[in-house]
mmCIF file of C-alpha atoms (C1' of nucleotides) in Angstrom:
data_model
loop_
_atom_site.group_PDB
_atom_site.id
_atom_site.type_symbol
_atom_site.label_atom_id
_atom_site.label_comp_id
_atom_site.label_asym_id
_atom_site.label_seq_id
_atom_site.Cartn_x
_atom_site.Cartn_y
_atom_site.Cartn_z
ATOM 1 C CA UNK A 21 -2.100 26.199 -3.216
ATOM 2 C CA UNK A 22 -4.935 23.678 -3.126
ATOM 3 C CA UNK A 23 -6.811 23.115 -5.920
ATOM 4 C CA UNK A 24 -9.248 20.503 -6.773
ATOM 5 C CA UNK A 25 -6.640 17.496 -6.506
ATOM 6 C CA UNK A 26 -4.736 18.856 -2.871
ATOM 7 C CA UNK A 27 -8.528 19.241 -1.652
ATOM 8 C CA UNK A 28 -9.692 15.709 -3.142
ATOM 9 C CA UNK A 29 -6.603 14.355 -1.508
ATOM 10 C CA UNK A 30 -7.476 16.308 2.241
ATOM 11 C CA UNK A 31 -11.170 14.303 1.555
ATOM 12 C CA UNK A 32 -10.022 10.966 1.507
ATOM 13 C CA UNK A 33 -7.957 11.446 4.685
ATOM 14 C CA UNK A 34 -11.022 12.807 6.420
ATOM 15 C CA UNK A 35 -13.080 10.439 5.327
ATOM 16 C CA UNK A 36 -10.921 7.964 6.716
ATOM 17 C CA UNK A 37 -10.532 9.473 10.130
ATOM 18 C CA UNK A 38 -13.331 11.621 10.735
ATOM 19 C CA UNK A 39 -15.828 10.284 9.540
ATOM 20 C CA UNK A 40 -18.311 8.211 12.090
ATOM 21 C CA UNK A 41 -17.083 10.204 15.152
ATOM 22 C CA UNK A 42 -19.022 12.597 17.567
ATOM 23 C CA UNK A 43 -17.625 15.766 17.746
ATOM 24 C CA UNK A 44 -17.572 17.147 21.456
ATOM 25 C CA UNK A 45 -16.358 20.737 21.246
ATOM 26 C CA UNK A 46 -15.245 23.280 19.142
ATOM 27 C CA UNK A 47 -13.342 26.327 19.595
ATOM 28 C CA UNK A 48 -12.905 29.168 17.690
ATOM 29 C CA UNK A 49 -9.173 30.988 17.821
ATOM 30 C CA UNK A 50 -9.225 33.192 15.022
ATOM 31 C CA UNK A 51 -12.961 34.721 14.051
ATOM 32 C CA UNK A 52 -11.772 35.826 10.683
ATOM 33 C CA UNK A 53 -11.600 31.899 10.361
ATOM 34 C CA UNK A 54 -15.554 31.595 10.181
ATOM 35 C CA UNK A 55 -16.090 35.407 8.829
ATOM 36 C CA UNK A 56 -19.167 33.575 6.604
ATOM 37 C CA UNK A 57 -20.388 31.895 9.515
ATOM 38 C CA UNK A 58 -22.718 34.673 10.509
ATOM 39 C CA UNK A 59 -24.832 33.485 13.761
ATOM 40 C CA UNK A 60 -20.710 34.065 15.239
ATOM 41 C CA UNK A 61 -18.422 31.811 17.104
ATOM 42 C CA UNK A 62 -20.512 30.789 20.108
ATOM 43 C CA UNK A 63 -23.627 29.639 17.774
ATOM 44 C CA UNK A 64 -20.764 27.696 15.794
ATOM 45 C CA UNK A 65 -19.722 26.063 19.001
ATOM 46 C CA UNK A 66 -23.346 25.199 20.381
ATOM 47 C CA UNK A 67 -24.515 23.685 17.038
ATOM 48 C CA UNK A 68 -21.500 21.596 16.530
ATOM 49 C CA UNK A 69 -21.394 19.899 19.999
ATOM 50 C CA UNK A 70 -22.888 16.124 20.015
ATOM 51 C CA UNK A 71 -23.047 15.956 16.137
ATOM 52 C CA UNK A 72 -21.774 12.426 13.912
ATOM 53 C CA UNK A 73 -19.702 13.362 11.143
ATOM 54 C CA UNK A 74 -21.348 11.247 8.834
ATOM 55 C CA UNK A 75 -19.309 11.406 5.221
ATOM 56 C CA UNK A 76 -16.703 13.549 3.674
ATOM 57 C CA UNK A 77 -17.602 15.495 0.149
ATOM 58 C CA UNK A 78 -16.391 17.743 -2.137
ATOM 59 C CA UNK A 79 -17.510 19.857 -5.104
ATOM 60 C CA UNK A 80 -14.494 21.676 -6.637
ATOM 61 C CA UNK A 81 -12.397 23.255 -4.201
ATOM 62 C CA UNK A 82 -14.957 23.119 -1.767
ATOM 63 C CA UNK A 83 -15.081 20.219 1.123
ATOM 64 C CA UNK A 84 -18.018 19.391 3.658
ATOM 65 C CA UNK A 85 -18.579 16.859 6.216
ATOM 66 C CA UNK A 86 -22.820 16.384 6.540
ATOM 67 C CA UNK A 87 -23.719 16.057 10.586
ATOM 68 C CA UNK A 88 -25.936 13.821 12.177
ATOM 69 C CA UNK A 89 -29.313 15.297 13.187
ATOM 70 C CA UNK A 90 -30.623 18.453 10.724
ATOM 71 C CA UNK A 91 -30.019 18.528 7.299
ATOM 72 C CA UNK A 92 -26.476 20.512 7.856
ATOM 73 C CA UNK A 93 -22.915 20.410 7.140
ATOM 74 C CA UNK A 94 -19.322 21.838 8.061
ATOM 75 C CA UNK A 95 -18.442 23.166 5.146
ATOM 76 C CA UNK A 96 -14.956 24.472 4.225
ATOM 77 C CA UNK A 97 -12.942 26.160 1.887
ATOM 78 C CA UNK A 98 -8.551 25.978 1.927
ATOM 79 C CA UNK A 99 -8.098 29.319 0.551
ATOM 80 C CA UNK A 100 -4.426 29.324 -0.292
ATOM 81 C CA UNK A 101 -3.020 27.932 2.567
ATOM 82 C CA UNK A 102 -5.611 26.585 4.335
ATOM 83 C CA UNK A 103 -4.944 23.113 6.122
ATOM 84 C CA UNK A 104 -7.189 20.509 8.214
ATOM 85 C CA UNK A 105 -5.144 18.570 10.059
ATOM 86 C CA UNK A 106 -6.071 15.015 12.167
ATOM 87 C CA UNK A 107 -3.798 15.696 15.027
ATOM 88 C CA UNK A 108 -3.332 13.749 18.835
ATOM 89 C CA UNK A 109 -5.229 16.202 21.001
ATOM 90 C CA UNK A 110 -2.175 16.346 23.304
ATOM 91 C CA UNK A 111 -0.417 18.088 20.406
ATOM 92 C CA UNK A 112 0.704 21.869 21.059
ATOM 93 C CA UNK A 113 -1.256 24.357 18.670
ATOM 94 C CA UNK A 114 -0.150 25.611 15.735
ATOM 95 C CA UNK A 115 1.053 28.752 15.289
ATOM 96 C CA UNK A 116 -1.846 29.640 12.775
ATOM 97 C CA UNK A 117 -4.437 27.234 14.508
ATOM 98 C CA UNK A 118 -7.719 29.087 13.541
ATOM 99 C CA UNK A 119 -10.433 26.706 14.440
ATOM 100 C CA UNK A 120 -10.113 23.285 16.771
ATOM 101 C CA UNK A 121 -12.562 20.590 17.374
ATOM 102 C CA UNK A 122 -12.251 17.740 19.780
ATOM 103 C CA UNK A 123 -13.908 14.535 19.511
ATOM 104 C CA UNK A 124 -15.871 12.863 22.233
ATOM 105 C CA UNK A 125 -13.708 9.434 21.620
ATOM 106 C CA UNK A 126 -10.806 11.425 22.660
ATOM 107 C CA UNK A 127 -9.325 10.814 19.974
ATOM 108 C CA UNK A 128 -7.114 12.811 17.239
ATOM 109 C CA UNK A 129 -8.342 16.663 16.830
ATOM 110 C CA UNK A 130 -9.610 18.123 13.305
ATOM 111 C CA UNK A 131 -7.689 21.492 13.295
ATOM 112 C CA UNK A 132 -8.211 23.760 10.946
ATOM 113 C CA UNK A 133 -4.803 25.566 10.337
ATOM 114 C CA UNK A 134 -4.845 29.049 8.155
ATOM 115 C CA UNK A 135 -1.598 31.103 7.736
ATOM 116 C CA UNK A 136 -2.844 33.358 5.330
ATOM 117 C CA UNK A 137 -6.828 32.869 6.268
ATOM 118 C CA UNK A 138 -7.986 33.262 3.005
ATOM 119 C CA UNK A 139 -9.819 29.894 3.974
ATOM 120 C CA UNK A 140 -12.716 29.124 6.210
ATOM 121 C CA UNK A 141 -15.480 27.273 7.895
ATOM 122 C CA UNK A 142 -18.968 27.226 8.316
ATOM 123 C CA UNK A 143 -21.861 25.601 9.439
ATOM 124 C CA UNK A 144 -24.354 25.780 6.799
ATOM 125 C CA UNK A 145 -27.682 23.621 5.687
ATOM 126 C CA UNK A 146 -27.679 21.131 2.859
ATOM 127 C CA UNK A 147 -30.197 21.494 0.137
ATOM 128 C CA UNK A 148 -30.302 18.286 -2.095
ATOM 129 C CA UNK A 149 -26.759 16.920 -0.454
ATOM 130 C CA UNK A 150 -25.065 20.548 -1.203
ATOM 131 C CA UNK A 151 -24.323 23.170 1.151
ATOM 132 C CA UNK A 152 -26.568 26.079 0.430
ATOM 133 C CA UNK A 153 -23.757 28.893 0.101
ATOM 134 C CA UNK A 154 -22.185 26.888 -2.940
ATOM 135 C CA UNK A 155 -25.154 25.852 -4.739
ATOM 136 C CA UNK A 156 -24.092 28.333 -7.481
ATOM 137 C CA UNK A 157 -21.047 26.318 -8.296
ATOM 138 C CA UNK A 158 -20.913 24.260 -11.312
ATOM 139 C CA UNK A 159 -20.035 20.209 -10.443
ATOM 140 C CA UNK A 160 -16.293 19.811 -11.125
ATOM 141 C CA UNK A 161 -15.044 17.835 -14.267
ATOM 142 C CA UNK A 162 -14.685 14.733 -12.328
ATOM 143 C CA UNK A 163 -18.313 14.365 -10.803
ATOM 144 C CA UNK A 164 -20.995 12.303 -12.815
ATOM 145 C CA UNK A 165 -23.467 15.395 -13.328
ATOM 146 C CA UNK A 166 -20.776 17.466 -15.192
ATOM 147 C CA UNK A 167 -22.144 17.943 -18.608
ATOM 148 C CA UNK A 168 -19.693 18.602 -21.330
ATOM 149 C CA UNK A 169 -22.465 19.840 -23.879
ATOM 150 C CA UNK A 170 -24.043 22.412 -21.150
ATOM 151 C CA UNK A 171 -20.463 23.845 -20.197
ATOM 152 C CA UNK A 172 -19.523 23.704 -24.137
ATOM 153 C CA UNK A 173 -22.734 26.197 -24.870
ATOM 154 C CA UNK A 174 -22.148 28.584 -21.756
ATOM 155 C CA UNK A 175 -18.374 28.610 -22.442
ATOM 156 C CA UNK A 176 -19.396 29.904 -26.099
ATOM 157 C CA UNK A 177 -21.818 32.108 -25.179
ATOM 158 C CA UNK A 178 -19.324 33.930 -22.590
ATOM 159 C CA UNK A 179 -17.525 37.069 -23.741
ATOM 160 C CA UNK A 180 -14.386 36.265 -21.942
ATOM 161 C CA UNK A 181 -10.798 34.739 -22.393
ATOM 162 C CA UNK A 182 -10.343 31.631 -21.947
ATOM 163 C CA UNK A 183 -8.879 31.535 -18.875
ATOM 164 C CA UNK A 184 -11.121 33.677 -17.000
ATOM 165 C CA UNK A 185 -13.774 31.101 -18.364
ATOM 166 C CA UNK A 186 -11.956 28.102 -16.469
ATOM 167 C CA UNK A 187 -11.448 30.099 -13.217
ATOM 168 C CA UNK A 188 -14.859 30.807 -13.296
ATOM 169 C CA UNK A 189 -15.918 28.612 -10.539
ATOM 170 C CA UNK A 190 -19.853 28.567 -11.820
ATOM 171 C CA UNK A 191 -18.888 26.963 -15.684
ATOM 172 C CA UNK A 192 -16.309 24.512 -14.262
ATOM 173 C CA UNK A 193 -15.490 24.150 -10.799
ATOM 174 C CA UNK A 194 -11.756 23.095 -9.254
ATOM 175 C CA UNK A 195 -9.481 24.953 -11.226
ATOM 176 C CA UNK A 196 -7.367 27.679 -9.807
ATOM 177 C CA UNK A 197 -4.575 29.537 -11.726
ATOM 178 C CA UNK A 198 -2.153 26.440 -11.529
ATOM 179 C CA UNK A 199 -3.819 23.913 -13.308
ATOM 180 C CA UNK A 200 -5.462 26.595 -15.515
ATOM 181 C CA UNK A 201 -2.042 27.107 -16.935
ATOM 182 C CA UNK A 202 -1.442 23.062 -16.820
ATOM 183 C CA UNK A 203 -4.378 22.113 -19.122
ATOM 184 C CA UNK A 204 -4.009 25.315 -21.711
ATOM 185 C CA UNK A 205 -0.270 24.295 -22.159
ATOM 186 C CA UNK A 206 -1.379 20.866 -23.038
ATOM 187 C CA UNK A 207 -4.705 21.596 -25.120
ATOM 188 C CA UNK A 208 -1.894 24.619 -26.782
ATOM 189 C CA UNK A 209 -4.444 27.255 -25.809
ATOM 190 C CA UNK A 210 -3.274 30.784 -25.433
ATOM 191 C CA UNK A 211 -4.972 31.793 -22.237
ATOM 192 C CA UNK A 212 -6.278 35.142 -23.497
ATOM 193 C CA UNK A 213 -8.238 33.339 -26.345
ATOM 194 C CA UNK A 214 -11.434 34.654 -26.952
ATOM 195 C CA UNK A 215 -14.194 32.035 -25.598
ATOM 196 C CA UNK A 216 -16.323 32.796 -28.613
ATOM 197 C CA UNK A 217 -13.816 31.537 -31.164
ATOM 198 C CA UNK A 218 -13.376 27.912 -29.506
ATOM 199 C CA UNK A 219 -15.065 25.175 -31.501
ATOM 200 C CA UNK A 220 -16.733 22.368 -29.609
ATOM 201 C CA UNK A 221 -14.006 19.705 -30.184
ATOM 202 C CA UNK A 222 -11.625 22.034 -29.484
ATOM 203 C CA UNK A 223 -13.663 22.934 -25.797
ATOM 204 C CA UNK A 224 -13.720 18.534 -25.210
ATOM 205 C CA UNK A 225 -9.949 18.882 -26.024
ATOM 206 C CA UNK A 226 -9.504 21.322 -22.950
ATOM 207 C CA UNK A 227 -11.817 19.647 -20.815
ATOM 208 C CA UNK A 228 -9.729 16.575 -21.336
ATOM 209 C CA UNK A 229 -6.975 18.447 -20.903
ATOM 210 C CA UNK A 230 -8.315 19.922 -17.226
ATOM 211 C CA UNK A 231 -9.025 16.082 -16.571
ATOM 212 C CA UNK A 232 -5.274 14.938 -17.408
ATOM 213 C CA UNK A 233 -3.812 17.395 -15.089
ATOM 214 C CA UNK A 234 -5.616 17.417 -12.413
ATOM 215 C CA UNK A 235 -5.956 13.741 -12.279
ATOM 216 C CA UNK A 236 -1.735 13.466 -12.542
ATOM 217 C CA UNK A 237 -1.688 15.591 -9.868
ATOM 218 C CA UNK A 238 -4.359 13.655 -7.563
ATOM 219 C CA UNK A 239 -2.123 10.353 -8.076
ATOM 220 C CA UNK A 240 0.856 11.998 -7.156
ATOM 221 C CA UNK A 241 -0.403 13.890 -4.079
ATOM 222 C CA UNK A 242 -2.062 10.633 -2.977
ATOM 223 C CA UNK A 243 1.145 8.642 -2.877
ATOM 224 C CA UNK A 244 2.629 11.433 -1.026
ATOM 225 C CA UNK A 245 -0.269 11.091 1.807
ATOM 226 C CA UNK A 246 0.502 10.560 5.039
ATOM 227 C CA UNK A 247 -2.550 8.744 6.817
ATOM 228 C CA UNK A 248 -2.532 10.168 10.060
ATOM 229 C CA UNK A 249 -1.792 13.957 8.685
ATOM 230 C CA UNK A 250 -4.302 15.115 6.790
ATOM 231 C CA UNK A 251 -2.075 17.718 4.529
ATOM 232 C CA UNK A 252 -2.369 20.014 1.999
ATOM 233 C CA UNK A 253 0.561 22.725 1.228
ATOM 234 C CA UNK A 254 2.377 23.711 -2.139
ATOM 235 C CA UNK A 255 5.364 21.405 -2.073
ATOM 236 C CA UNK A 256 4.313 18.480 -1.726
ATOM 237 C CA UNK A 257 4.192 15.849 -4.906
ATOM 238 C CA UNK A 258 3.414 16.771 -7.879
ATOM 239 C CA UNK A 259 4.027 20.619 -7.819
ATOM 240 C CA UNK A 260 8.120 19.830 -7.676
ATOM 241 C CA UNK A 261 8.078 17.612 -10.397
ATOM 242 C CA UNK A 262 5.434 17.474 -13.027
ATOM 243 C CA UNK A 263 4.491 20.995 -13.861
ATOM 244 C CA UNK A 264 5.356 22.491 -17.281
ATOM 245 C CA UNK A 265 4.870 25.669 -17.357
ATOM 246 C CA UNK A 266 3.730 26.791 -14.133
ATOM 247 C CA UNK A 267 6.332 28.734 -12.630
ATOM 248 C CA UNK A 268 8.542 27.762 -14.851
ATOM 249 C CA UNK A 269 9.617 31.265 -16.613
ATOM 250 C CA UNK A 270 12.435 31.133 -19.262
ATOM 251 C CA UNK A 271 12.533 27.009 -18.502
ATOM 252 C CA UNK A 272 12.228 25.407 -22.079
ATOM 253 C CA UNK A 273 9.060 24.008 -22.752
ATOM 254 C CA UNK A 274 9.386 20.447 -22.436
ATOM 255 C CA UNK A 275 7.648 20.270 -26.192
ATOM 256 C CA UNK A 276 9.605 22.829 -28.079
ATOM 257 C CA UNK A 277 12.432 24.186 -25.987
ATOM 258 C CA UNK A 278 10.865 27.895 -26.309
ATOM 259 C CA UNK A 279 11.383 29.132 -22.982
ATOM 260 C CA UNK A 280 8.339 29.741 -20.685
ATOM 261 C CA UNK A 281 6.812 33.251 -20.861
ATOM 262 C CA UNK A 282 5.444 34.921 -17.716
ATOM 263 C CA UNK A 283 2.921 37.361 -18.336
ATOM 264 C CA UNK A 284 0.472 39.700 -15.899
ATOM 265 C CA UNK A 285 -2.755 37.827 -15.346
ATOM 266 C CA UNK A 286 -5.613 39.649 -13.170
ATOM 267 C CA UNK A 287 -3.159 40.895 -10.476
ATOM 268 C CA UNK A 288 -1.047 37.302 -10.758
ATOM 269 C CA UNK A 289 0.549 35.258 -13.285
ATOM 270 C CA UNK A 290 -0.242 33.301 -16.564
ATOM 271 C CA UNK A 291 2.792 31.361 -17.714
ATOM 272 C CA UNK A 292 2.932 29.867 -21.374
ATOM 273 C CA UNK A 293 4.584 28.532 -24.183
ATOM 274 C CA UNK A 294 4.615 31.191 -26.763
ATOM 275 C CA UNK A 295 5.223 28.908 -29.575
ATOM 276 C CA UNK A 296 2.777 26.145 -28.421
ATOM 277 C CA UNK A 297 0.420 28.299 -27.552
ATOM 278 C CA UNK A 298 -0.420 31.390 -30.057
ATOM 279 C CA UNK A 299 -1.517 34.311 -29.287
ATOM 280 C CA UNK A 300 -4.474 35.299 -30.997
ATOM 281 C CA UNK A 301 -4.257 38.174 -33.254
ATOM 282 C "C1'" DC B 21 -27.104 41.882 -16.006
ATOM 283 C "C1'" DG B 22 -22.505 40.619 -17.730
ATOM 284 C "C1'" DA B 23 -17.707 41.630 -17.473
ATOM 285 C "C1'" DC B 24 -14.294 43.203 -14.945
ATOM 286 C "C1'" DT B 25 -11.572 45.147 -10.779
ATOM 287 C "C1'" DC B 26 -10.843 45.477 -5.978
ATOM 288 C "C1'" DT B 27 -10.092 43.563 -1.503
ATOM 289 C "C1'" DC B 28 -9.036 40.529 2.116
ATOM 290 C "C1'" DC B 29 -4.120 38.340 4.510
ATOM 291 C "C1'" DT B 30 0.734 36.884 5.943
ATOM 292 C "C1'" DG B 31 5.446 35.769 5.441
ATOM 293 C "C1'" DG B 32 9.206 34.690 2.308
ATOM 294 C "C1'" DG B 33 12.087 36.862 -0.849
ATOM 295 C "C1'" DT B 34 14.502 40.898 -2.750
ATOM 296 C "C1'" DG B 35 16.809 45.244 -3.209
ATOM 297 C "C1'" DC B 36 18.765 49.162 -1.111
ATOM 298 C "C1'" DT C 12 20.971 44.076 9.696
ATOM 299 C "C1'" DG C 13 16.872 46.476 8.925
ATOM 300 C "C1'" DC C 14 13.240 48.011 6.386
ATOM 301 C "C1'" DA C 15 10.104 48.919 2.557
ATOM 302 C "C1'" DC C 16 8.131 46.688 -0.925
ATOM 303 C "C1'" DC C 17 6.403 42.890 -3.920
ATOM 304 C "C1'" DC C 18 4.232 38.626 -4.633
ATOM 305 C "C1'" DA C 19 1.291 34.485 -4.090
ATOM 306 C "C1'" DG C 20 -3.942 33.266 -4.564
ATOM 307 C "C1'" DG C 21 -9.937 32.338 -4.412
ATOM 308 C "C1'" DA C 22 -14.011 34.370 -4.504
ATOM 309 C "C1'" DG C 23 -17.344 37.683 -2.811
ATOM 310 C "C1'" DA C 24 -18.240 42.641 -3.018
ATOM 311 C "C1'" DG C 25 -18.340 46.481 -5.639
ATOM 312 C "C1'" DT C 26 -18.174 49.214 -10.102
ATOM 313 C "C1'" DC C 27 -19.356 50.484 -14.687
#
DNA sequence: CGACTCTCCTGGGTGC
DNA sequence: TGCACCCAGGAGAGTC
């Protein structure tokens, strides 16, 4: 499941291989794939054709890749098992190929790959260096402009738990449900604790805490890279090894030995220490 | 308007 | 072996 690391990790490889090339075509297999690309497939197509890739960026879970020409980038979200994948063009297509473009050097392919197609693409303009459709998102914990005070007050003034706070992609973005779990195990925050009662040094605790885990995980997946395949799936790296209470149900907690609770979470999962983490009353 | 639920999707796993 | 069902998840749409 990519979250802000697996996505981070995706970046670098694109901005590696991508980035500097004319793209000469793309094709659209799946139109679910660019469901918030409204203008439809063929407009996709024409607008792509004869454009640079000029950079790769990222804001949370989100990546983009500005164009040559108008002020406009591919933008892209992974959903949950979303992949973009630098592939030799004379590669068969993947079973869940959604979205292919070629590139005029004729060299490797970006494919966009989607079992589940909870992910997509779009072409979308950039206002200030962010694509339009995500200029609602807060900046992630690792970009310069995240402000620790601003997301301390709005975190406060929310009447919410705690982890519906940090999924909340417009306080803090790049956390999904993993590293949610991650960073309250290690700040030993329960995740249905009331965002009101969280004092300020106890909010730059968790933030720390969101920073630890998430940059763990983006040294792990990056040693696990391979150059030439730009990957992202739930196996790889760090999710295997490092996690400590994710998925981990009746598992000792590596602090206590209390085994790992599982408990219903918004139609998912929140796992937890139950002694590290208290419940609050 | 804020807080919360529903919905989209596929395939691996499980139980009968 | 087959089949029904559950589960995983992000985020926009919809509800109250």
């Amino acid at each position: 499941m990519p979250e802000l690391p697996e996505v981070e990790v995706v970046r670098r490889g694109l901005a590696e291989w991508v980035t500097g090339r004319e793209i000469a075509s793309a094709e659209v297999l799946h139109p679910r794939a660019i469901r918030r690309h409204l203008p439809g497939a063929h407009e996709f197509a024409a607008r792509l054709r004869g454009r640079l890739v000029k950079s790769a960026e990222r804001r949370g879970k989100y990546l983009w890749l500005p164009l040559s020409g108008p002020e406009e980038a591919l933008l892209a979200h992974l959903g949950m098992s979303g992949q973009l994948l630098v592939v030799d063009p004379a590669a068969p297509p993947e079973k869940h190929l959604r979205v292919r473009l070629r590139f005029a050097d004729g060299g490797p392919d970006l494919r966009f790959v989607d079992q589940r197609t909870f992910g997509h693409v779009m072409l979308t303009r950039l206002a200030g260096g962010v694509p339009e459709p995500i200029a609602h998102i807060a900046p992630d914990p690792f970009e310069g402009s995240f402000d620790e005070v601003r997301f301390a007050t709005a975190l406060r003034a929310k009447k919410t738990e705690i982890k519906r706070a940090l999924l909340d992609q417009s306080l803090i973005s790049g956390v999904g449900n993993i590293y949610a779990d991650e960073a309250l195990w290690l700040a030993r925050l329960h995740w249905a604790r009331p965002t009101q009662t969280l004092t300020r040094p106890k909010i730059a605790e968790l933030v720390a805490a969101v920073r630890e885990v998430m940059g763990a995980a983006l040294q792990q997946g990056g040693t696990s890279f391979d150059s030439l395949y730009v990957n992202v799936n739930g196996e790889s790296g760090y999710f295997d090894r490092s996690l400590e209470v994710y998925g981990r149900r009746e598992l000792p907690c590596s602090r206590c030995g209390t085994p790992i609770r599982r408990e219903p979470f918004m139609n998912r999962s929140s796992y937890y220490c139950p002694k590290c983490q208290r419940r609050p009353r």
